[in-house]
XYZ file of N, CA and C in Angstrom:
687
model
N 51.739 -36.408 -19.555
C 50.744 -37.255 -20.064
C 49.716 -37.324 -19.130
N 48.077 -36.979 -19.733
C 47.208 -37.055 -18.887
C 46.517 -38.319 -18.454
N 45.902 -38.660 -17.248
C 45.502 -39.780 -17.128
C 44.156 -40.101 -18.056
N 43.778 -41.576 -17.975
C 42.931 -41.737 -19.095
C 41.419 -41.416 -18.259
N 40.412 -41.060 -19.348
C 39.042 -40.928 -18.925
C 38.562 -41.909 -17.803
N 37.911 -41.400 -16.578
C 37.660 -42.373 -15.808
C 35.927 -42.229 -15.530
N 34.956 -43.046 -16.234
C 33.592 -42.741 -16.099
C 33.202 -42.591 -14.597
N 33.954 -43.221 -13.769
C 33.353 -43.263 -12.442
C 33.550 -41.729 -11.778
N 34.346 -40.941 -12.395
C 34.778 -39.644 -12.032
C 33.837 -38.694 -12.872
N 33.079 -39.029 -13.817
C 32.352 -38.297 -14.491
C 31.350 -37.074 -13.900
N 31.152 -36.014 -14.215
C 30.143 -35.168 -13.608
C 29.087 -34.822 -14.562
N 27.953 -34.293 -14.129
C 26.769 -34.156 -14.816
C 26.744 -32.503 -15.158
N 26.840 -32.222 -16.606
C 26.836 -30.791 -16.894
C 25.570 -30.419 -17.658
N 25.209 -29.365 -17.728
C 24.255 -28.803 -18.573
C 24.690 -28.171 -19.952
N 24.166 -28.531 -21.232
C 24.902 -27.980 -22.531
C 23.730 -28.187 -23.588
N 24.095 -28.060 -24.884
C 23.436 -28.289 -25.803
C 24.051 -29.513 -26.769
N 23.040 -30.115 -27.494
C 23.638 -31.303 -27.968
C 22.303 -31.336 -29.309
N 22.833 -31.988 -30.451
C 21.605 -32.290 -31.484
C 20.673 -32.893 -30.904
N 19.421 -32.593 -31.478
C 18.289 -33.349 -30.714
C 18.325 -34.843 -31.441
N 17.884 -35.790 -30.638
C 17.708 -36.925 -30.793
C 16.265 -37.430 -30.800
N 15.686 -38.333 -31.497
C 16.844 -39.071 -32.698
C 17.070 -38.432 -33.818
N 18.475 -38.687 -34.203
C 18.969 -37.915 -35.224
C 18.069 -37.948 -36.690
N 18.389 -37.297 -37.787
C 17.538 -37.574 -38.824
C 17.884 -38.851 -39.267
N 16.602 -39.548 -39.726
C 16.994 -40.966 -40.196
C 17.713 -40.813 -41.707
N 18.220 -41.923 -42.257
C 18.746 -41.843 -43.594
C 17.770 -41.428 -44.848
N 16.630 -41.934 -44.473
C 15.701 -41.385 -45.484
C 15.216 -39.836 -45.650
N 15.788 -39.330 -44.296
C 15.444 -37.857 -44.363
C 16.725 -37.151 -44.508
N 17.685 -37.364 -44.614
C 19.043 -36.847 -44.876
C 19.362 -36.496 -46.315
N 19.805 -35.192 -46.615
C 19.867 -34.743 -48.019
C 21.435 -35.126 -48.056
N 22.040 -35.371 -49.367
C 23.185 -35.605 -49.912
C 24.084 -34.076 -49.605
N 25.119 -34.100 -49.103
C 25.955 -33.046 -48.841
C 26.996 -32.848 -49.945
N 26.989 -31.962 -50.886
C 27.907 -31.881 -51.955
C 29.001 -30.799 -52.131
N 30.085 -30.983 -51.981
C 31.019 -30.214 -52.061
C 31.836 -30.056 -53.433
N 33.045 -29.650 -53.507
C 33.723 -29.275 -54.747
C 34.057 -30.604 -55.319
N 34.260 -31.608 -54.682
C 34.744 -32.792 -54.943
C 34.090 -34.334 -54.567
N 33.365 -34.067 -53.614
C 32.861 -35.193 -52.697
C 31.144 -35.045 -52.740
N 30.522 -35.933 -52.537
C 29.118 -36.200 -52.097
C 29.209 -36.973 -50.910
N 28.493 -36.636 -49.866
C 28.358 -37.183 -48.524
C 26.644 -37.761 -48.790
N 26.927 -38.817 -48.617
C 25.350 -39.331 -48.644
C 25.082 -40.286 -47.734
N 23.588 -40.710 -47.587
C 23.277 -41.632 -46.325
C 23.813 -43.107 -46.765
N 24.276 -43.477 -45.863
C 24.828 -45.230 -46.200
C 23.565 -46.263 -46.473
N 23.800 -47.226 -47.350
C 22.630 -48.156 -47.472
C 23.201 -49.500 -47.499
N 22.528 -50.617 -47.589
C 23.082 -52.062 -47.642
C 23.907 -52.356 -48.757
N 23.382 -51.403 -50.044
C 24.249 -51.609 -51.108
C 25.764 -51.184 -50.973
N 26.225 -50.598 -49.952
C 27.454 -50.273 -49.915
C 28.572 -51.426 -49.300
N 27.857 -52.402 -49.102
C 28.739 -53.372 -48.338
C 30.162 -53.826 -49.136
N 29.892 -53.925 -50.432
C 30.997 -54.233 -51.171
C 31.985 -53.273 -51.057
N 31.769 -51.764 -51.321
C 32.744 -50.783 -51.165
C 33.337 -50.493 -49.862
N 32.198 -50.778 -48.853
C 32.715 -50.670 -47.353
C 33.706 -51.865 -46.668
N 33.397 -53.075 -47.292
C 34.363 -54.301 -47.063
C 35.750 -54.014 -47.521
N 35.790 -53.635 -48.991
C 36.990 -53.132 -49.727
C 37.636 -52.109 -49.052
N 37.414 -51.229 -48.352
C 37.937 -50.059 -47.577
C 38.532 -50.555 -46.469
N 37.722 -51.575 -45.526
C 38.141 -52.125 -44.363
C 38.931 -53.260 -44.306
N 39.335 -53.671 -45.718
C 40.487 -54.819 -46.118
C 41.561 -54.081 -46.404
N 41.779 -52.959 -46.322
C 43.023 -51.984 -46.425
C 43.771 -51.965 -45.355
N 44.827 -52.886 -44.947
C 45.528 -52.669 -43.661
C 46.193 -51.394 -43.175
N 46.333 -50.474 -44.304
C 46.705 -48.950 -43.993
C 45.777 -48.264 -43.382
N 44.649 -48.476 -43.896
C 43.379 -47.722 -43.519
C 43.030 -48.389 -42.146
N 43.229 -49.496 -41.962
C 42.500 -50.082 -40.499
C 43.639 -49.843 -39.569
N 44.918 -49.688 -39.753
C 45.976 -49.467 -38.898
C 45.635 -48.538 -37.825
N 44.866 -47.390 -38.099
C 44.718 -46.144 -37.228
C 43.189 -46.241 -36.713
N 42.370 -47.665 -36.723
C 41.305 -47.706 -36.147
C 41.547 -48.598 -34.749
N 40.770 -48.452 -34.063
C 40.701 -49.170 -32.613
C 40.731 -50.798 -32.644
N 40.130 -51.110 -33.999
C 40.343 -52.405 -34.270
C 41.679 -52.973 -34.664
N 42.227 -52.299 -35.398
C 43.661 -52.347 -35.462
C 44.061 -53.156 -36.595
N 43.152 -53.726 -37.001
C 43.308 -54.885 -38.271
C 42.058 -54.840 -39.347
N 42.336 -55.533 -40.582
C 41.400 -55.758 -41.338
C 40.139 -56.715 -41.037
N 38.937 -56.483 -41.579
C 38.085 -57.198 -41.279
C 38.440 -58.891 -41.776
N 37.877 -59.820 -40.967
C 38.282 -61.125 -41.395
C 37.388 -61.711 -42.451
N 36.146 -60.989 -42.555
C 35.465 -61.495 -43.981
C 34.430 -60.417 -44.230
N 33.488 -60.678 -45.146
C 32.628 -59.726 -45.332
C 31.290 -59.860 -44.296
N 31.231 -60.818 -43.700
C 30.077 -60.737 -42.513
C 30.499 -59.834 -41.384
N 31.832 -59.874 -41.079
C 32.316 -58.831 -40.153
C 32.267 -57.317 -40.564
N 32.377 -57.156 -41.795
C 32.220 -55.899 -42.384
C 30.442 -55.436 -42.140
N 29.818 -56.384 -42.674
C 28.302 -56.290 -42.715
C 27.782 -55.992 -41.291
N 28.474 -56.621 -40.243
C 27.890 -56.236 -38.832
C 28.505 -54.906 -38.314
N 29.321 -54.327 -39.037
C 29.946 -52.960 -38.725
C 29.073 -51.888 -39.353
N 28.757 -52.249 -40.700
C 27.823 -51.390 -41.442
C 26.472 -51.263 -40.932
N 25.813 -52.471 -40.187
C 24.670 -52.495 -39.654
C 24.602 -51.650 -38.432
N 25.551 -51.083 -38.054
C 25.553 -49.979 -36.734
C 25.097 -48.800 -37.209
N 25.018 -48.585 -38.635
C 24.754 -47.359 -39.158
C 23.542 -47.181 -40.226
N 22.934 -48.431 -40.250
C 21.781 -48.561 -41.419
C 20.689 -48.616 -40.310
N 19.366 -48.277 -40.695
C 17.931 -48.404 -40.329
C 17.814 -50.029 -39.362
N 17.329 -49.947 -38.112
C 16.736 -48.711 -37.430
C 17.908 -47.906 -36.779
N 19.432 -48.387 -36.790
C 20.389 -47.793 -36.093
C 20.714 -46.492 -36.398
N 20.165 -45.967 -37.747
C 20.717 -44.644 -38.379
C 20.225 -43.569 -37.470
N 19.280 -43.702 -36.685
C 19.068 -42.508 -36.133
C 19.570 -42.254 -34.732
N 20.880 -43.303 -34.446
C 21.555 -43.069 -33.168
C 22.960 -42.347 -33.722
N 23.181 -42.345 -35.044
C 24.355 -41.721 -35.386
C 24.412 -40.649 -36.591
N 25.206 -40.038 -36.904
C 25.483 -39.328 -38.168
C 26.311 -39.434 -38.887
N 26.309 -40.886 -39.718
C 27.637 -41.307 -40.667
C 27.214 -41.258 -42.028
N 28.345 -40.704 -42.551
C 27.838 -40.676 -44.282
C 28.895 -41.412 -44.751
N 28.317 -41.976 -46.289
C 29.187 -42.438 -47.358
C 30.046 -41.441 -47.896
N 31.237 -41.428 -48.171
C 32.048 -40.446 -48.617
C 32.462 -41.085 -50.172
N 31.871 -40.065 -50.937
C 31.934 -40.629 -52.385
C 32.319 -39.456 -53.168
N 33.096 -39.957 -54.458
C 33.581 -38.836 -55.442
C 32.496 -38.387 -56.492
N 32.545 -37.073 -56.250
C 31.601 -36.368 -57.166
C 31.495 -36.728 -58.534
N 32.599 -37.104 -58.997
C 32.690 -37.259 -60.380
C 32.242 -38.476 -60.709
N 32.413 -39.287 -60.136
C 32.189 -40.835 -60.477
C 31.105 -41.414 -59.557
N 30.820 -41.007 -58.473
C 30.052 -41.825 -57.324
C 30.613 -42.724 -56.470
N 31.759 -43.071 -57.144
C 32.330 -44.155 -56.321
C 32.631 -43.907 -54.400
N 32.253 -44.749 -53.849
C 32.328 -44.595 -52.449
C 33.772 -44.849 -52.084
N 34.449 -43.970 -51.351
C 35.856 -44.002 -51.065
C 36.175 -43.872 -49.563
N 35.182 -43.964 -48.753
C 34.892 -43.873 -47.431
C 33.959 -43.740 -46.675
N 34.087 -43.615 -45.461
C 32.728 -43.472 -44.278
C 33.257 -42.279 -43.467
N 32.657 -41.484 -42.958
C 32.750 -40.507 -41.901
C 31.576 -39.874 -41.308
N 31.914 -39.366 -40.144
C 30.805 -38.585 -39.425
C 30.971 -39.114 -37.768
N 29.795 -38.652 -37.337
C 29.570 -39.005 -36.020
C 29.077 -40.496 -35.630
N 30.104 -41.255 -35.487
C 30.059 -42.683 -35.309
C 29.609 -43.259 -33.980
N 30.074 -42.133 -33.120
C 29.989 -42.705 -31.456
C 29.384 -41.643 -30.919
N 28.076 -41.773 -30.240
C 27.344 -40.477 -29.599
C 27.892 -40.177 -28.401
N 28.474 -41.370 -27.540
C 29.321 -41.113 -26.133
C 30.590 -41.579 -26.332
N 31.745 -40.584 -26.517
C 33.152 -40.921 -26.576
C 33.537 -41.383 -25.265
N 34.718 -41.585 -25.429
C 35.421 -41.994 -23.951
C 35.379 -40.750 -22.991
N 35.272 -39.740 -23.756
C 34.941 -38.320 -22.592
C 33.606 -37.843 -22.170
N 32.635 -38.699 -23.036
C 31.155 -38.445 -22.687
C 30.625 -37.571 -23.856
N 31.292 -36.845 -24.524
C 30.925 -36.155 -25.791
C 30.601 -36.932 -26.908
N 29.943 -36.604 -27.950
C 30.049 -37.035 -29.138
C 31.239 -37.105 -29.823
N 31.714 -38.069 -30.649
C 32.937 -38.244 -31.490
C 32.811 -38.488 -32.958
N 33.469 -37.759 -33.517
C 33.857 -37.652 -35.087
C 34.912 -38.810 -35.686
N 34.835 -39.074 -36.750
C 35.884 -40.088 -37.370
C 35.591 -40.582 -38.719
N 36.528 -40.854 -39.303
C 36.490 -41.124 -40.633
C 37.405 -42.261 -41.072
N 37.293 -42.586 -42.219
C 38.395 -43.710 -43.077
C 38.175 -43.380 -44.412
N 39.201 -43.104 -45.103
C 39.143 -43.145 -46.457
C 40.196 -44.153 -47.160
N 39.937 -44.643 -48.499
C 40.794 -45.419 -49.087
C 42.114 -45.104 -49.423
N 42.870 -45.819 -49.031
C 44.535 -45.178 -49.221
C 44.913 -44.756 -50.319
N 44.287 -45.334 -51.578
C 44.580 -44.523 -53.138
C 44.099 -43.033 -53.085
N 43.206 -42.583 -52.041
C 42.611 -41.275 -52.151
C 43.650 -40.241 -51.019
N 44.478 -40.920 -50.384
C 45.310 -40.007 -49.492
C 46.165 -39.180 -50.254
N 46.235 -37.919 -49.262
C 47.182 -36.959 -49.735
C 46.444 -35.918 -50.699
N 45.194 -36.141 -50.846
C 44.583 -35.290 -51.752
C 43.791 -34.215 -51.689
N 43.693 -34.031 -50.199
C 42.948 -32.775 -49.553
C 41.569 -33.495 -49.237
N 41.200 -34.825 -49.458
C 39.563 -35.123 -49.324
C 39.199 -35.084 -47.754
N 40.047 -35.317 -47.142
C 39.786 -35.821 -45.538
C 39.404 -34.222 -45.034
N 39.872 -33.378 -45.221
C 39.573 -31.986 -44.624
C 38.298 -31.664 -45.630
N 38.161 -31.849 -46.824
C 36.877 -31.373 -47.535
C 35.753 -32.184 -46.828
N 36.044 -33.292 -46.616
C 34.784 -34.183 -45.900
C 34.406 -33.235 -44.542
N 35.514 -33.283 -43.928
C 35.398 -32.786 -42.044
C 34.818 -31.486 -42.190
N 35.131 -30.398 -43.046
C 34.675 -29.100 -43.138
C 32.994 -29.260 -43.544
N 32.650 -30.221 -44.337
C 31.439 -30.078 -44.938
C 30.520 -30.815 -43.716
N 30.990 -31.834 -43.260
C 30.341 -32.534 -42.043
C 30.042 -31.518 -40.795
N 31.111 -30.739 -40.765
C 30.882 -29.913 -39.522
C 29.959 -28.743 -39.517
N 29.658 -28.396 -41.166
C 28.626 -27.345 -41.356
C 27.302 -28.105 -41.016
N 27.420 -29.591 -41.671
C 25.892 -30.043 -41.480
C 25.605 -30.659 -39.920
N 26.644 -30.899 -39.069
C 26.511 -31.006 -37.742
C 25.786 -29.853 -36.991
N 26.567 -28.538 -37.219
C 26.255 -27.272 -36.693
C 24.722 -26.969 -36.790
N 24.346 -27.345 -38.443
C 22.893 -27.023 -38.620
C 21.937 -27.992 -38.200
N 22.309 -29.113 -37.568
C 21.147 -30.066 -36.751
C 20.339 -29.088 -35.640
N 19.103 -29.210 -35.502
C 18.508 -28.796 -34.324
C 19.112 -29.163 -32.980
N 19.065 -28.079 -31.923
C 19.626 -28.543 -30.715
C 18.551 -28.303 -29.720
N 18.771 -29.013 -28.622
C 18.065 -29.177 -27.175
C 19.201 -29.064 -26.184
N 18.386 -28.476 -25.174
C 19.357 -28.403 -23.907
C 19.023 -29.720 -23.239
N 20.414 -30.249 -22.724
C 20.516 -31.705 -22.193
C 21.405 -31.652 -21.021
N 21.167 -32.678 -20.203
C 22.365 -32.772 -19.211
C 23.016 -34.071 -19.632
N 24.262 -33.985 -19.373
C 24.990 -35.544 -19.699
C 26.359 -35.602 -18.956
N 26.794 -36.767 -18.839
C 27.798 -37.077 -17.929
C 29.127 -37.030 -18.527
N 30.180 -36.235 -18.399
C 31.396 -36.089 -19.122
C 32.557 -36.073 -18.246
N 33.746 -36.241 -18.648
C 34.707 -36.162 -18.068
C 34.966 -34.606 -17.699
N 35.356 -34.651 -16.228
C 35.268 -33.016 -15.595
C 36.394 -32.311 -16.275
N 37.315 -32.653 -16.869
C 38.354 -32.013 -17.507
C 37.817 -31.259 -18.577
N 36.673 -31.597 -19.351
C 36.159 -30.911 -20.457
C 35.334 -29.928 -19.743
N 35.122 -29.694 -18.446
C 34.148 -28.875 -17.876
C 34.490 -27.479 -17.394
N 35.911 -27.037 -17.704
C 36.274 -25.916 -17.130
C 36.931 -25.878 -15.843
N 37.387 -25.008 -15.073
C 38.045 -24.691 -13.930
C 37.356 -23.943 -12.953
N 37.186 -24.292 -11.907
C 36.928 -25.581 -11.323
C 35.715 -26.403 -11.798
N 35.951 -27.671 -12.223
C 34.522 -28.434 -12.601
C 33.729 -28.719 -11.578
N 32.101 -28.544 -12.094
C 31.619 -28.807 -11.052
C 30.007 -29.480 -11.390
N 29.388 -30.312 -10.779
C 28.231 -30.884 -11.146
C 27.300 -29.720 -11.439
N 26.494 -29.591 -12.499
C 25.465 -28.681 -12.785
C 25.893 -27.500 -13.633
N 27.307 -27.494 -13.722
C 27.780 -26.423 -14.708
C 27.269 -26.393 -15.975
N 27.079 -25.103 -16.441
C 26.737 -25.044 -17.781
C 27.836 -24.852 -18.635
N 28.140 -25.824 -19.811
C 29.518 -26.198 -20.302
C 29.153 -25.862 -21.862
N 29.868 -25.269 -22.634
C 29.642 -25.401 -24.165
C 29.648 -26.782 -24.757
N 29.123 -26.772 -25.534
C 28.924 -28.044 -26.638
C 30.291 -28.561 -27.037
N 30.509 -29.966 -27.100
C 31.879 -30.243 -27.667
C 31.912 -31.319 -28.594
N 32.658 -31.384 -29.445
C 32.933 -32.892 -30.473
C 34.286 -33.424 -30.208
N 34.320 -34.445 -30.068
C 35.788 -35.055 -29.999
C 36.253 -35.812 -30.927
N 37.217 -36.191 -31.015
C 38.161 -36.821 -32.140
C 39.630 -37.341 -31.393
N 39.501 -38.488 -31.827
C 40.685 -39.621 -30.999
C 41.917 -39.773 -32.260
N 42.933 -39.574 -31.958
C 44.010 -40.066 -33.045
C 45.280 -40.756 -32.298
N 45.941 -41.442 -32.884
C 47.371 -41.908 -32.279
C 48.395 -40.976 -32.627
N 49.581 -41.044 -31.915
C 50.626 -39.974 -31.999
C 51.190 -40.317 -33.252
N 51.590 -41.668 -33.888
C 52.173 -41.485 -35.201
C 51.198 -41.096 -36.481
N 49.754 -40.791 -36.291
C 49.033 -40.356 -37.157
C 48.941 -38.769 -37.306
N 50.241 -38.199 -37.507
C 50.459 -36.777 -37.782
C 49.620 -36.122 -38.684
N 49.275 -36.656 -39.857
C 48.498 -36.238 -40.759
C 47.321 -35.875 -40.326
N 46.244 -36.664 -39.596
C 45.158 -36.747 -39.257
C 44.918 -35.496 -38.191
N 45.914 -35.324 -37.342
C 46.354 -34.535 -36.316
C 46.416 -33.006 -36.947
N 47.094 -33.064 -37.930
C 47.216 -31.414 -38.702
C 45.853 -31.304 -39.458
N 45.434 -31.957 -39.810
C 44.080 -31.723 -40.656
C 43.042 -31.466 -39.640
N 42.907 -32.243 -38.475
C 42.027 -31.660 -37.358
C 42.265 -30.032 -37.070
N 43.446 -29.810 -36.645
C 43.646 -28.285 -36.379
C 43.327 -27.398 -37.511
N 43.494 -27.779 -39.001
C 42.928 -27.115 -40.236
C 41.501 -26.711 -39.981
N 41.006 -27.816 -39.676
C 39.321 -27.622 -39.419
C 38.870 -27.144 -38.236
N 39.495 -26.710 -37.319
C 39.145 -25.838 -36.225
C 39.203 -26.491 -35.013
N 39.728 -27.717 -35.171
C 39.832 -28.684 -33.780
C 40.935 -28.119 -32.930
N 41.004 -28.354 -31.442
C 42.301 -28.039 -30.551
C 42.656 -29.234 -29.963
N 43.982 -29.182 -29.775
C 44.411 -30.534 -29.049
C 44.102 -30.323 -27.617
N 43.339 -31.282 -26.957
C 42.736 -31.228 -25.574
C 43.750 -31.665 -24.806
N 44.133 -32.964 -25.009
C 45.089 -33.727 -24.180
C 45.510 -35.055 -24.760
N 46.680 -35.422 -24.214
C 47.101 -37.120 -24.770
C 47.246 -37.955 -23.468
N 46.612 -39.131 -23.679
C 46.249 -39.960 -22.803
C 46.627 -41.468 -23.351
N 47.114 -42.314 -22.364
C 47.420 -43.793 -22.873
C 46.419 -44.494 -22.885
N 46.280 -45.971 -23.817
C 45.242 -46.817 -23.425
C 45.789 -47.943 -24.047
N 45.475 -49.089 -23.729
C 45.873 -50.457 -24.507
C 45.219 -50.694 -25.877
N 45.841 -51.028 -26.519
C 45.298 -51.093 -28.008
C 45.208 -52.613 -28.286
N 43.802 -53.031 -28.935
C 43.674 -54.012 -29.157
C 44.362 -54.972 -30.058
N 44.914 -54.395 -30.891
C 45.820 -54.873 -32.020
C 47.239 -55.249 -31.489
N 47.489 -54.994 -30.176
C 48.927 -55.103 -29.626
C 48.579 -56.256 -28.769
N 49.141 -57.671 -29.211
C 48.902 -58.620 -28.193
C 49.610 -58.745 -27.016
N 50.491 -57.681 -26.801
C 51.317 -57.658 -25.547
C 50.754 -56.343 -24.507
N 49.771 -56.032 -24.972
C 48.822 -55.133 -24.060
C 49.640 -53.696 -24.075
N 50.580 -53.582 -25.054
C 51.382 -52.161 -24.784
C 50.387 -51.048 -25.053
N 51.022 -50.061 -24.066
C 50.113 -48.947 -24.032
C 50.532 -47.897 -25.312
N 49.499 -47.229 -25.795
C 49.704 -46.414 -26.893
C 49.398 -44.878 -26.480
N 49.858 -43.847 -27.333
C 49.726 -42.599 -26.952
C 48.479 -42.324 -27.881
N 47.449 -41.700 -27.254
C 46.193 -40.914 -27.858
C 45.996 -39.364 -27.781
N 46.629 -38.511 -28.563
C 46.320 -37.197 -28.590
C 44.713 -36.880 -29.036
N 44.194 -36.411 -28.223
C 42.589 -36.086 -28.407
C 42.412 -34.775 -28.762
N 41.475 -34.559 -29.602
C 41.099 -33.063 -29.911
C 39.593 -32.802 -29.693
N 39.469 -31.725 -29.853
C 37.934 -31.156 -29.477
C 37.603 -30.187 -30.241
N 36.107 -30.231 -30.926
C 35.736 -28.862 -31.510
C 34.576 -28.197 -30.633
N 34.448 -26.971 -30.810
C 33.237 -26.233 -30.111
C 32.288 -25.948 -31.163
N 31.323 -26.392 -31.239
C 30.542 -26.158 -32.364
C 29.758 -24.630 -32.457
N 29.832 -24.210 -31.137
C 29.117 -23.011 -30.865
C 30.048 -21.647 -30.784
N 31.200 -21.974 -30.945
C 32.418 -21.024 -30.767
C 32.500 -20.335 -32.344
N 32.455 -18.929 -32.147
C 32.591 -18.239 -33.372
C 33.936 -18.179 -33.995
N 35.081 -18.613 -33.215
C 36.361 -18.589 -33.609
C 36.334 -19.994 -34.501
N 35.708 -20.990 -34.589
C 35.638 -22.085 -35.254
C 34.499 -22.145 -36.457
């Protein structure tokens, strides 16, 4: 079991990342797949968003670990992805192409993950599980993520992501992270199918556990510039 990431031990590396500010909601074009439309989020999505975040099965695998207390709590979460905050993330409403119904949300919700790199995540209504919609979303998102304009940057990251031996100032391939829980085998299998590799598993205290018990967090990473992915 790996040790948890420690920001005090992070090193500065040179890499590429999508240029910031990211495209605003007004400038994002919908992404259309065989069965889905990924579109910018709007304030009108609050009812569907609250409904999704009211499903215990969906919220079980989030760091919050519980359903939202009320629609106001859901609104506070949605506001993080709406203007003027939209240019700080690359999150989308996941909608059924046939009906337009919003069934989830997904994308880059966290620019700086626990390992210092951007993080991707998603949640989809439980009624839509087992239909292959999650990998359909993720593959489409990864194409859009790769197509964003890049800039050369310096970022502070966990030294384990920087190769061996890690060193300040090293040139490191760009990375995108995803964090799961051990029991969420379905998401782990889906990440592998979409080109992610298991990076390491570490322990953290979960906010939903009143006793502060440590849980295992298998963590995956994607290399956007790798031809293998």
